[in-house]
Coordinates of C-alpha atoms in Angstrom, one line a residue:
Chain A
M228 CA 143.1 76.9 142.9
K229 CA 140.9 75.0 140.5
E230 CA 141.7 71.5 139.9
F231 CA 143.0 70.5 136.4
N232 CA 142.6 66.9 135.4
I233 CA 145.3 65.5 133.2
L234 CA 143.3 64.0 130.2
G235 CA 146.5 62.6 128.6
N236 CA 149.9 63.2 127.4
Q237 CA 150.3 64.2 123.8
D238 CA 152.4 66.4 121.6
T239 CA 150.6 69.6 120.3
R240 CA 151.9 68.9 116.8
S241 CA 149.6 65.7 116.8
G242 CA 146.6 68.1 117.5
F243 CA 147.6 69.9 114.3
G244 CA 147.6 66.6 112.3
D245 CA 144.5 65.3 113.6
G246 CA 142.8 68.6 113.1
L247 CA 144.0 68.9 109.6
L248 CA 142.6 65.6 108.8
Q249 CA 139.3 66.5 110.2
L250 CA 139.3 69.7 108.1
G251 CA 140.2 67.7 105.0
H252 CA 136.8 65.8 105.4
A253 CA 134.9 68.9 106.3
N254 CA 136.1 71.5 103.7
E255 CA 137.2 70.2 100.3
N256 CA 139.0 73.6 99.7
V257 CA 141.5 72.9 102.3
V258 CA 145.0 71.9 100.9
A259 CA 148.2 71.1 102.5
L260 CA 151.8 71.8 101.5
C261 CA 154.8 70.2 103.4
A262 CA 158.5 70.8 103.0
D263 CA 159.9 67.4 103.6
L264 CA 158.7 67.1 107.2
T265 CA 155.5 65.2 106.8
G266 CA 156.1 62.9 109.7
S267 CA 157.5 65.5 112.0
L268 CA 154.4 67.7 111.3
K269 CA 151.9 64.6 111.6
M270 CA 150.5 65.4 108.3
N271 CA 150.6 61.7 107.1
A272 CA 147.1 61.1 107.7
F273 CA 146.0 64.0 105.5
E274 CA 148.6 63.0 102.8
N275 CA 147.2 59.4 102.8
T276 CA 143.5 60.3 102.9
F277 CA 143.6 63.2 100.5
P278 CA 146.5 62.6 98.2
D279 CA 145.3 65.2 95.5
R280 CA 145.2 67.9 98.0
F281 CA 148.5 67.3 99.5
F282 CA 151.6 68.9 98.0
Q283 CA 155.2 67.7 98.9
V284 CA 157.3 70.7 98.0
G285 CA 160.7 69.3 99.0
I286 CA 163.2 71.2 101.0
A287 CA 162.3 74.6 99.5
E288 CA 160.3 76.5 102.0
A289 CA 160.4 80.0 100.1
N290 CA 158.8 78.1 97.1
M291 CA 156.3 76.5 99.5
M292 CA 155.1 80.0 100.7
G293 CA 154.8 81.3 97.3
I294 CA 152.8 78.4 96.1
A295 CA 150.5 78.6 98.9
A296 CA 149.9 82.2 98.2
G297 CA 149.1 81.4 94.6
M298 CA 146.8 78.4 95.6
T299 CA 144.4 80.9 97.6
I300 CA 143.8 82.4 94.0
G301 CA 140.9 80.1 93.0
G302 CA 139.6 79.7 96.6
K303 CA 141.9 77.0 98.1
I304 CA 142.8 77.3 101.8
P305 CA 146.4 76.3 102.0
F306 CA 148.1 75.0 105.3
T307 CA 151.7 74.9 105.2
G308 CA 153.8 72.7 107.4
T309 CA 157.4 72.9 108.4
F310 CA 159.4 73.6 111.6
A311 CA 158.8 77.1 113.0
N312 CA 162.3 78.3 112.1
F313 CA 161.8 77.4 108.5
S314 CA 158.2 78.7 108.6
T315 CA 159.3 82.3 109.7
G316 CA 163.0 83.3 109.6
R317 CA 163.8 81.5 106.5
V318 CA 161.0 82.7 104.5
Y319 CA 160.1 86.2 106.0
D320 CA 160.2 88.1 102.9
Q321 CA 158.1 85.6 101.1
I322 CA 155.5 85.7 103.9
R323 CA 155.7 89.6 104.0
Q324 CA 155.2 90.2 100.4
S325 CA 153.3 87.3 98.9
I326 CA 151.1 86.5 101.9
A327 CA 150.8 89.2 104.4
Y328 CA 150.8 92.3 102.2
S329 CA 149.0 90.5 99.6
H330 CA 146.4 89.5 102.2
K331 CA 146.6 85.7 101.1
N332 CA 144.3 83.2 103.1
V333 CA 147.4 81.1 104.0
K334 CA 147.7 79.2 107.3
I335 CA 151.4 78.9 108.2
C336 CA 151.5 76.1 110.4
A337 CA 154.8 75.7 112.5
S338 CA 156.0 72.9 114.6
H339 CA 159.0 72.4 116.9
A340 CA 158.9 76.0 118.1
G341 CA 161.1 77.1 120.9
L342 CA 163.5 75.3 123.3
T343 CA 161.4 72.2 123.7
L344 CA 162.6 71.0 120.2
G345 CA 165.4 69.8 122.5
E346 CA 168.6 68.0 121.2
D347 CA 168.8 69.6 117.8
G348 CA 169.9 72.6 119.5
A349 CA 169.8 76.4 118.8
T350 CA 169.9 76.2 114.9
H351 CA 166.4 74.9 115.0
Q352 CA 165.1 76.3 118.3
I353 CA 163.5 79.5 117.1
L354 CA 162.6 82.0 119.8
E355 CA 161.9 84.9 117.6
D356 CA 159.1 83.7 115.5
I357 CA 156.1 85.4 117.4
G358 CA 157.8 88.7 117.3
M359 CA 158.4 88.4 113.4
M360 CA 154.9 87.3 112.8
K361 CA 153.2 89.7 115.0
M362 CA 154.9 92.6 113.4
L363 CA 153.2 91.8 110.1
P364 CA 150.1 93.9 109.5
G365 CA 147.0 91.7 109.3
M366 CA 148.8 88.5 110.6
T367 CA 146.9 86.4 113.3
V368 CA 149.3 84.7 115.7
I369 CA 148.3 81.7 117.6
N370 CA 150.1 79.5 120.1
P371 CA 147.9 76.9 121.6
C372 CA 148.8 75.1 124.8
D373 CA 147.9 71.4 124.5
Y374 CA 146.9 68.7 122.0
N375 CA 143.0 69.6 122.3
Q376 CA 143.5 73.3 121.9
T377 CA 145.9 72.8 119.0
K378 CA 143.5 70.6 117.2
A379 CA 140.5 73.0 117.9
A380 CA 142.6 75.9 116.7
T381 CA 143.7 74.2 113.4
I382 CA 139.9 73.7 112.7
A383 CA 139.0 77.3 113.7
I384 CA 141.6 79.0 111.5
A385 CA 140.1 77.6 108.3
E386 CA 137.0 79.7 108.9
H387 CA 139.1 82.9 109.5
E388 CA 139.6 84.8 106.3
G389 CA 143.3 86.0 106.1
P390 CA 146.8 84.9 107.0
V391 CA 147.4 83.0 110.3
Y392 CA 150.6 81.9 112.0
L393 CA 149.8 78.7 114.2
R394 CA 152.7 77.7 116.4
F395 CA 153.1 74.5 118.1
G396 CA 155.6 72.1 119.5
R397 CA 157.5 68.8 119.5
P398 CA 157.3 67.2 123.0
K399 CA 154.5 65.3 124.6
V400 CA 152.9 67.7 127.2
P401 CA 149.9 67.1 129.5
I402 CA 146.2 67.6 127.9
F403 CA 144.2 69.6 130.1
I404 CA 141.8 71.5 127.9
E405 CA 138.5 69.7 127.4
E406 CA 138.0 68.0 124.0
N407 CA 134.9 69.8 123.1
E408 CA 136.1 73.3 124.4
P409 CA 135.4 75.8 121.6
F410 CA 138.3 77.8 120.1
V411 CA 137.5 81.4 119.5
I412 CA 140.5 83.4 117.8
G413 CA 141.4 86.4 119.9
K414 CA 139.6 85.4 123.0
A415 CA 141.7 84.6 126.0
V416 CA 140.8 81.7 128.2
M417 CA 140.3 82.2 132.0
L418 CA 141.9 79.1 133.7
N419 CA 141.8 80.1 137.2
E420 CA 140.5 83.2 138.8
G421 CA 142.5 84.9 141.3
T422 CA 143.2 88.2 143.0
D423 CA 146.8 88.8 143.8
V424 CA 148.5 88.5 140.5
S425 CA 147.5 87.9 136.8
I426 CA 149.7 85.2 135.0
F427 CA 149.2 85.4 131.2
A428 CA 150.8 82.4 129.6
T429 CA 150.9 81.0 126.0
G430 CA 151.9 77.7 124.6
H431 CA 153.7 75.2 126.6
L432 CA 154.0 77.7 129.4
V433 CA 150.3 77.5 130.2
W434 CA 150.7 74.1 131.9
K435 CA 153.7 75.6 133.7
A436 CA 151.6 78.4 134.9
I437 CA 149.0 75.9 136.3
E438 CA 151.8 74.2 138.1
A439 CA 153.0 77.5 139.5
G440 CA 149.6 78.6 140.5
R441 CA 149.1 75.4 142.7
V442 CA 152.4 76.2 144.6
L443 CA 151.4 79.9 145.0
A444 CA 148.0 78.8 146.4
E445 CA 149.7 76.6 149.0
Q446 CA 151.7 79.7 150.0
G447 CA 148.6 81.7 150.2
I448 CA 148.9 83.7 147.0
S449 CA 145.9 83.8 144.7
A450 CA 147.1 83.8 141.1
E451 CA 144.7 84.5 138.2
I452 CA 145.8 82.3 135.3
I453 CA 144.9 83.3 131.7
N454 CA 145.7 81.3 128.6
I455 CA 146.5 83.7 125.9
H456 CA 146.5 81.4 123.0
T457 CA 146.0 84.2 120.6
I458 CA 148.9 86.6 120.8
K459 CA 147.7 88.7 118.0
P460 CA 145.0 90.0 118.1
L461 CA 145.5 90.4 121.7
D462 CA 142.4 90.1 124.0
E463 CA 143.0 93.6 125.5
E464 CA 139.8 93.5 127.5
A465 CA 140.7 90.2 129.3
V466 CA 144.1 91.6 130.1
L467 CA 142.9 94.9 131.4
Q468 CA 140.0 93.4 133.5
S469 CA 142.5 90.9 135.2
V470 CA 145.3 93.5 135.9
N471 CA 142.6 95.9 137.2
K472 CA 141.8 93.4 139.8
T473 CA 145.4 92.0 140.6
K474 CA 147.4 95.2 140.1
C475 CA 150.4 93.2 138.6
A476 CA 151.2 90.8 135.9
V477 CA 153.5 87.9 135.0
T478 CA 153.8 86.9 131.3
A479 CA 155.1 83.4 130.4
E480 CA 156.2 82.1 127.1
E481 CA 158.7 79.8 125.2
H482 CA 160.1 82.9 123.3
Q483 CA 162.4 85.7 123.4
L484 CA 161.5 88.4 125.8
A485 CA 162.0 90.9 123.0
G486 CA 159.0 90.6 120.6
G487 CA 157.0 88.2 122.4
L488 CA 153.6 87.9 124.4
G489 CA 155.2 89.9 127.2
D490 CA 155.9 93.0 125.0
S491 CA 152.5 93.0 123.7
I492 CA 151.1 93.0 127.2
A493 CA 153.5 95.5 128.5
Q494 CA 152.7 97.8 125.6
L495 CA 149.0 97.5 126.4
L496 CA 149.4 98.1 130.0
S497 CA 151.8 101.0 129.7
R498 CA 149.7 102.9 127.4
T499 CA 146.4 102.2 129.5
Q500 CA 146.8 101.3 133.1
P501 CA 150.6 100.8 134.0
A502 CA 151.3 98.0 136.5
P503 CA 154.2 96.0 137.6
I504 CA 155.0 93.4 135.1
E505 CA 157.5 90.4 135.2
Y506 CA 158.6 88.4 132.5
V507 CA 159.4 84.6 132.1
A508 CA 160.9 84.3 128.6
V509 CA 164.3 83.7 127.0
N510 CA 166.5 86.9 127.6
D511 CA 168.5 87.6 124.6
T512 CA 170.4 84.4 124.2
F513 CA 170.2 81.4 121.9
G514 CA 169.4 77.9 123.2
E515 CA 171.5 74.8 123.0
S516 CA 171.2 71.0 122.8
G517 CA 169.5 69.2 125.7
T518 CA 166.3 67.5 126.7
P519 CA 163.3 69.7 126.8
D520 CA 163.1 69.7 130.7
Q521 CA 166.7 70.6 131.0
L522 CA 166.4 73.4 128.6
M523 CA 163.3 74.9 130.3
V524 CA 165.1 74.9 133.7
K525 CA 168.4 76.3 132.3
Y526 CA 166.6 79.1 130.3
G527 CA 164.4 80.1 133.0
L528 CA 161.0 78.9 131.7
D529 CA 160.0 76.5 134.4
S530 CA 157.2 76.7 136.9
S531 CA 159.5 77.8 139.6
D532 CA 160.6 80.8 137.5
I533 CA 156.8 81.8 137.1
I534 CA 156.5 81.4 141.0
N535 CA 159.4 83.7 141.6
A536 CA 158.2 86.2 139.0
A537 CA 154.7 86.3 140.4
K538 CA 156.4 87.2 143.9
R539 CA 158.5 89.9 142.4
A540 CA 155.6 91.3 140.5
I541 CA 153.5 91.3 143.8
A542 CA 156.4 92.9 145.8
R543 CA 156.4 95.8 143.3
T544 CA 152.7 96.7 144.1
S545 CA 151.7 98.4 147.2
K546 CA 149.7 95.5 148.4
Q547 CA 150.3 93.8 151.5
M548 CA 150.3 89.9 151.2
A549 CA 148.8 87.8 154.1
Chain B
M225 CA 143.1 88.1 61.4
I226 CA 145.4 89.8 63.8
D227 CA 145.2 93.6 63.5
Y228 CA 148.9 94.6 63.7
K229 CA 148.3 98.3 63.1
Q230 CA 145.9 98.2 66.1
L231 CA 148.3 96.5 68.3
N232 CA 151.3 98.8 67.1
D233 CA 149.1 101.7 68.0
L234 CA 148.6 100.3 71.6
C235 CA 152.4 99.9 71.9
S236 CA 153.2 103.3 71.0
Q237 CA 150.6 104.8 73.3
T238 CA 151.8 102.5 76.0
R239 CA 155.3 103.7 75.5
R240 CA 154.2 107.2 75.9
D241 CA 152.4 106.5 78.9
I242 CA 155.3 104.7 80.5
V243 CA 157.8 107.7 80.1
R244 CA 155.1 110.3 81.0
M245 CA 154.3 108.3 84.3
V246 CA 157.9 108.0 85.4
A247 CA 158.8 111.6 84.3
E248 CA 155.8 113.0 86.3
V249 CA 157.1 111.7 89.4
N250 CA 160.8 111.6 88.7
S251 CA 161.1 107.9 89.7
G252 CA 160.2 104.4 88.4
H253 CA 161.6 102.0 85.9
P254 CA 161.3 102.9 82.3
G255 CA 163.9 100.8 80.7
G256 CA 162.4 97.3 81.3
S257 CA 158.9 98.7 80.9
L258 CA 159.7 99.9 77.5
G259 CA 161.3 96.5 76.6
C260 CA 158.2 94.5 77.6
V261 CA 155.5 96.5 75.8
E262 CA 155.0 94.1 72.9
Y263 CA 154.8 91.3 75.3
F264 CA 152.1 93.0 77.4
I265 CA 150.0 94.2 74.4
A266 CA 150.2 90.7 72.8
L267 CA 149.2 89.1 76.0
Y268 CA 146.2 91.2 77.1
H269 CA 145.0 91.8 73.5
E270 CA 145.7 88.7 71.5
I271 CA 146.8 85.7 73.8
M272 CA 145.0 85.7 77.0
N273 CA 141.2 84.9 77.5
H274 CA 140.6 87.4 80.4
N275 CA 137.9 89.5 81.9
S276 CA 138.5 93.2 82.6
D277 CA 135.6 92.9 85.1
F278 CA 138.2 91.8 87.6
S279 CA 137.9 88.9 90.1
M280 CA 140.8 87.9 92.3
D281 CA 140.0 84.2 91.8
G282 CA 139.9 84.4 88.0
K283 CA 138.0 81.2 87.8
G284 CA 137.5 80.2 84.0
E285 CA 139.9 82.8 82.7
D286 CA 143.6 83.2 82.1
V287 CA 145.5 84.9 84.7
F288 CA 148.8 86.8 84.6
F289 CA 151.6 87.4 87.4
L290 CA 154.2 90.2 87.1
S291 CA 157.1 88.8 89.0
N292 CA 159.5 91.6 88.2
G293 CA 157.2 94.2 89.8
H294 CA 159.5 97.2 89.0
I295 CA 158.2 97.3 85.7
S296 CA 154.9 98.3 87.0
P297 CA 154.4 101.2 84.4
V298 CA 153.9 98.7 81.5
F299 CA 151.6 96.7 83.6
Y300 CA 149.6 99.6 84.8
S301 CA 149.3 101.2 81.2
T302 CA 148.2 97.8 79.8
L303 CA 145.6 97.2 82.5
A304 CA 144.1 100.7 82.2
R305 CA 143.9 100.6 78.4
A306 CA 142.5 97.1 78.6
G307 CA 139.6 98.4 80.5
Y308 CA 140.7 97.3 84.2
F309 CA 140.5 100.9 85.6
P310 CA 140.4 104.4 84.2
V311 CA 143.1 105.6 82.0
N312 CA 143.3 108.9 84.0
E313 CA 144.2 107.0 87.0
L314 CA 147.7 106.5 85.4
N315 CA 148.4 110.1 86.6
T316 CA 148.4 109.0 90.2
F317 CA 151.4 106.5 89.6
R318 CA 153.6 106.5 92.6
K319 CA 151.8 109.5 94.3
I320 CA 150.4 109.5 97.9
D321 CA 146.9 107.8 98.2
S322 CA 147.1 105.9 94.8
R323 CA 146.3 102.6 93.9
L324 CA 149.1 102.5 91.4
Q325 CA 151.9 101.8 94.1
G326 CA 155.7 102.1 92.9
H327 CA 155.6 98.2 92.7
P328 CA 152.2 96.4 92.1
T329 CA 150.1 95.3 95.0
T330 CA 146.7 94.1 95.9
H331 CA 146.7 96.2 99.0
E332 CA 144.9 99.1 97.5
G333 CA 142.6 96.9 95.6
L334 CA 143.9 97.8 92.0
P335 CA 142.0 95.6 89.5
G336 CA 144.2 93.3 87.5
V337 CA 146.7 92.7 90.2
R338 CA 146.5 89.3 92.0
V339 CA 149.6 89.5 94.2
A340 CA 152.3 92.0 95.3
S341 CA 155.6 91.9 93.6
G342 CA 158.8 93.8 93.8
S343 CA 161.1 91.8 96.1
L344 CA 162.2 89.5 93.4
G345 CA 162.0 85.7 92.7
Q346 CA 158.6 85.4 94.3
G347 CA 156.3 85.4 91.3
L348 CA 157.2 82.0 89.7
S349 CA 156.0 80.1 93.0
V350 CA 152.8 82.2 93.1
A351 CA 152.0 81.5 89.5
I352 CA 152.6 77.6 90.1
G353 CA 150.3 77.8 93.0
A354 CA 147.6 79.5 91.0
A355 CA 148.2 77.0 88.2
Q356 CA 147.7 74.1 90.5
S357 CA 144.6 75.7 92.0
K358 CA 143.1 75.8 88.6
K359 CA 143.8 72.2 88.1
L360 CA 142.2 71.3 91.4
N361 CA 139.2 73.3 90.3
G362 CA 138.9 71.6 87.0
D363 CA 139.6 75.1 85.4
S364 CA 141.5 74.5 81.9
S365 CA 142.5 78.2 81.4
F366 CA 146.2 79.2 81.7
V367 CA 148.4 81.0 84.0
Y368 CA 151.2 83.3 82.5
S369 CA 154.0 85.0 84.3
L370 CA 156.8 87.3 83.5
H371 CA 160.1 87.5 84.9
G372 CA 163.3 89.6 84.7
D373 CA 166.6 87.9 83.6
G374 CA 168.4 89.4 86.5
E375 CA 165.6 88.1 88.7
L376 CA 166.8 84.5 87.8
Q377 CA 169.7 85.1 90.4
E378 CA 167.2 84.6 93.0
G379 CA 167.4 81.1 94.4
Q380 CA 163.5 80.8 94.8
I381 CA 163.3 80.7 91.1
W382 CA 165.1 77.6 90.9
E383 CA 163.2 75.9 93.8
A384 CA 160.1 76.8 91.8
A385 CA 161.6 75.5 88.5
M386 CA 162.3 72.2 90.0
Y387 CA 158.9 71.9 91.6
A388 CA 156.8 72.9 88.4
A389 CA 158.7 70.3 86.4
G390 CA 158.6 67.6 89.0
N391 CA 154.9 68.1 89.5
G392 CA 153.9 68.3 85.8
V393 CA 152.5 71.9 86.2
D394 CA 151.8 72.1 82.4
N395 CA 149.1 74.8 82.5
L396 CA 151.8 77.6 83.0
I397 CA 153.4 79.7 80.4
S398 CA 156.4 81.7 81.9
T399 CA 158.5 84.4 80.2
V400 CA 161.8 85.7 81.0
D401 CA 162.6 89.2 79.8
Y402 CA 165.9 88.3 78.5
N403 CA 167.5 92.0 78.0
G404 CA 170.8 91.1 79.3
K405 CA 170.8 94.0 81.8
Q406 CA 170.2 94.7 85.5
I407 CA 170.7 97.7 87.7
D408 CA 174.5 97.4 88.3
G409 CA 175.3 96.7 84.5
S410 CA 175.1 93.8 82.0
L411 CA 174.1 90.4 83.3
D412 CA 177.6 89.1 82.3
D413 CA 179.3 91.8 84.5
V414 CA 177.3 91.4 87.5
L415 CA 176.6 87.5 87.5
P416 CA 177.2 85.5 84.3
M417 CA 174.0 83.4 83.9
G418 CA 175.5 80.9 81.5
D419 CA 173.3 79.2 78.8
L420 CA 169.8 79.9 80.1
K421 CA 168.0 77.7 77.5
K422 CA 170.1 74.7 78.6
K423 CA 169.5 75.5 82.1
W424 CA 165.7 75.6 81.9
E425 CA 165.8 72.5 79.7
A426 CA 167.7 70.7 82.4
F427 CA 165.3 71.8 84.9
G428 CA 162.7 69.9 82.8
W429 CA 160.8 72.8 81.2
E430 CA 159.7 73.0 77.6
T431 CA 161.9 75.9 76.6
L432 CA 161.5 78.1 73.5
E433 CA 162.9 81.4 72.4
I434 CA 161.6 84.7 71.0
E435 CA 164.5 86.1 69.0
D436 CA 163.2 89.6 68.9
G437 CA 160.7 90.4 71.8
N438 CA 160.0 93.8 70.4
N439 CA 158.6 92.5 67.1
M440 CA 154.9 92.0 67.7
K441 CA 154.5 89.2 65.0
Q442 CA 157.4 87.2 66.7
V443 CA 155.9 87.7 70.2
I444 CA 152.4 86.7 69.2
E445 CA 153.7 83.6 67.3
G446 CA 156.0 82.7 70.3
L447 CA 153.2 82.8 72.8
Q448 CA 150.8 80.9 70.4
K449 CA 153.5 78.3 70.1
A450 CA 153.9 78.1 73.8
K451 CA 150.1 77.4 74.2
T452 CA 150.5 74.5 71.8
L453 CA 153.1 72.9 74.2
T454 CA 150.9 73.0 77.4
G455 CA 149.1 70.0 78.7
N456 CA 152.2 67.9 78.0
K457 CA 153.3 67.3 81.6
K458 CA 155.8 70.0 81.4
P459 CA 155.9 73.7 82.3
V460 CA 156.8 76.1 79.4
M461 CA 159.4 78.7 79.5
I462 CA 159.9 81.5 76.8
L463 CA 163.2 83.1 76.7
M464 CA 162.3 86.5 75.1
R465 CA 165.1 88.7 73.8
T466 CA 164.2 92.3 74.4
E467 CA 165.9 95.6 74.3
M468 CA 165.7 97.7 77.6
G469 CA 164.5 101.1 76.8
N470 CA 163.1 100.0 73.3
G471 CA 161.3 102.9 71.4
V472 CA 163.4 105.7 72.9
D473 CA 166.7 105.9 71.1
Y474 CA 168.8 107.2 74.1
M475 CA 167.5 104.6 76.5
M476 CA 168.6 101.7 74.3
G477 CA 171.8 100.0 74.5
T478 CA 172.4 101.0 78.1
H479 CA 171.3 99.8 81.6
K480 CA 171.3 103.4 82.8
W481 CA 167.5 103.8 82.3
H482 CA 166.7 100.6 84.4
G483 CA 165.5 102.7 87.3
S484 CA 166.0 106.3 86.3
A485 CA 163.3 108.9 85.0
P486 CA 163.9 111.3 82.2
N487 CA 163.7 115.0 83.0
Q488 CA 161.4 117.3 81.0
E489 CA 163.8 118.0 78.2
Q490 CA 164.7 114.1 77.9
L491 CA 160.7 113.4 78.0
N492 CA 160.1 115.7 75.1
I493 CA 162.8 114.0 73.2
A494 CA 161.2 110.6 74.1
L495 CA 157.6 111.8 73.1
N496 CA 158.9 113.0 69.9
Q497 CA 159.8 109.5 69.1
L498 CA 156.4 108.0 70.2
E499 CA 153.5 108.7 68.2
E500 CA 150.3 109.5 70.3
T501 CA 147.9 107.1 68.8
L502 CA 145.1 106.8 71.3
G503 CA 145.3 110.0 73.3
D504 CA 147.3 110.7 76.1
Y505 CA 145.8 110.3 79.6

């Protein structure tokens, strides 16, 4: 198992905020909109540095999405910022009609996604957003795994023409992606080559997958770990190539099982090369208040859940493990 | 000098286009379309500085957003007869493989349309965004938008109203088609809206009224007055009283023709009341 150095401990939303600030300097067409969560989204630096290009919309997310769509007319590249719940479920129709169907170049940037929002509880812990966004024709869906990758993704999506959903989170998590690693939309990142099982993870679950891979290695199981930061468009070639070798797959995500990364990969495998697949995801339930760590354990999103899923997947193949 | 004869000829022909388009496919929304003909003709032939050689960004020209997308027939006829696309294409309205979708969209690349609309309440926000984009670009031209009165029941409209006033979006001239009717009946029966003028004023908008939105002179003067009110740190709202179904006697005074198309016999009656001035498509 490859060694991963922890380069620091930082929230992914700070990667967004720092990436946005860098973009502000690099591209004068980049504008930012926020619905009364500037501090939570780490957008203060952009606001202070580029006050003329920052638009405080107030607690009115539907209006924010419409304004962002309108700002693209004239060549602006709007980045909207609010919690993932209010970035998707609350404004689905606005995104669908004014942004996706109208093919507007809006970057929907969503923090506090998933259970790791923690103590605020289920009202805010959206676990359906990836599904909702990936169903929209033409929408790119990205869920980076650490501070550095989120920063790089933020910068990369400004160069992409078309609507993007960029999902990140609240808690501090290990930084393990190198600062200068290029971010290519739609290109999976091979983290560890292995032969027995393919683990496809996204967002906060990527680090959990690495932790799981270490334990599996100690037990003589060689896990291939692939970071799927772009859920749509899915890097089908990377998935198929890996499963062709390992013959089984585990998907891991901080999202509902229905509609998430696991669904995308299962659909791909079932129509091309069927293979056993096990899911690490929230299974048809809402979250609750608690610390992020407690919630990840209670709802089955911990590294131990990935380990068990890997073993189940392998057991369903005809392979004999050492 | 404004050539009212020419404008009224355009109105009559546009009304013929509307009823023929919806009758052809036995669907669509003639009522509101007929009521807004004078507004569209005034906007595209007298008021706006616009370029029929369409560019999405609309830099250096006035741009228009139709928020109540269901009155697409009047929008399409106006765009076609203003040179945005061939008039004959009106014949494809609501048919398979057409750029003239039931509700306007950018998806098929129809020149003149800058955002999809149909799901109500979204166009004011979009227009505000476009207006702010113009300001960022140092572009002194205007943004216009049209909304249904029933559409004002959508909450997003009032989010947008607050925002535009709070941020001094004063290069925006919005209009409400105040015909007092929606699909299920009169506004007062469905959801009374109270005093709309006071509401918009309370939200911080410069608000004016056009008493008869089916009188070309009044519409032009109202829009010209609105222009003089721009640049004053306040967005501008025109409450324009119109008659749903205007120009076709049996479609007036009722909400019945909001979303119903005339049959062949009814179409003939309507066409007999509307002079063919510029030639049918």
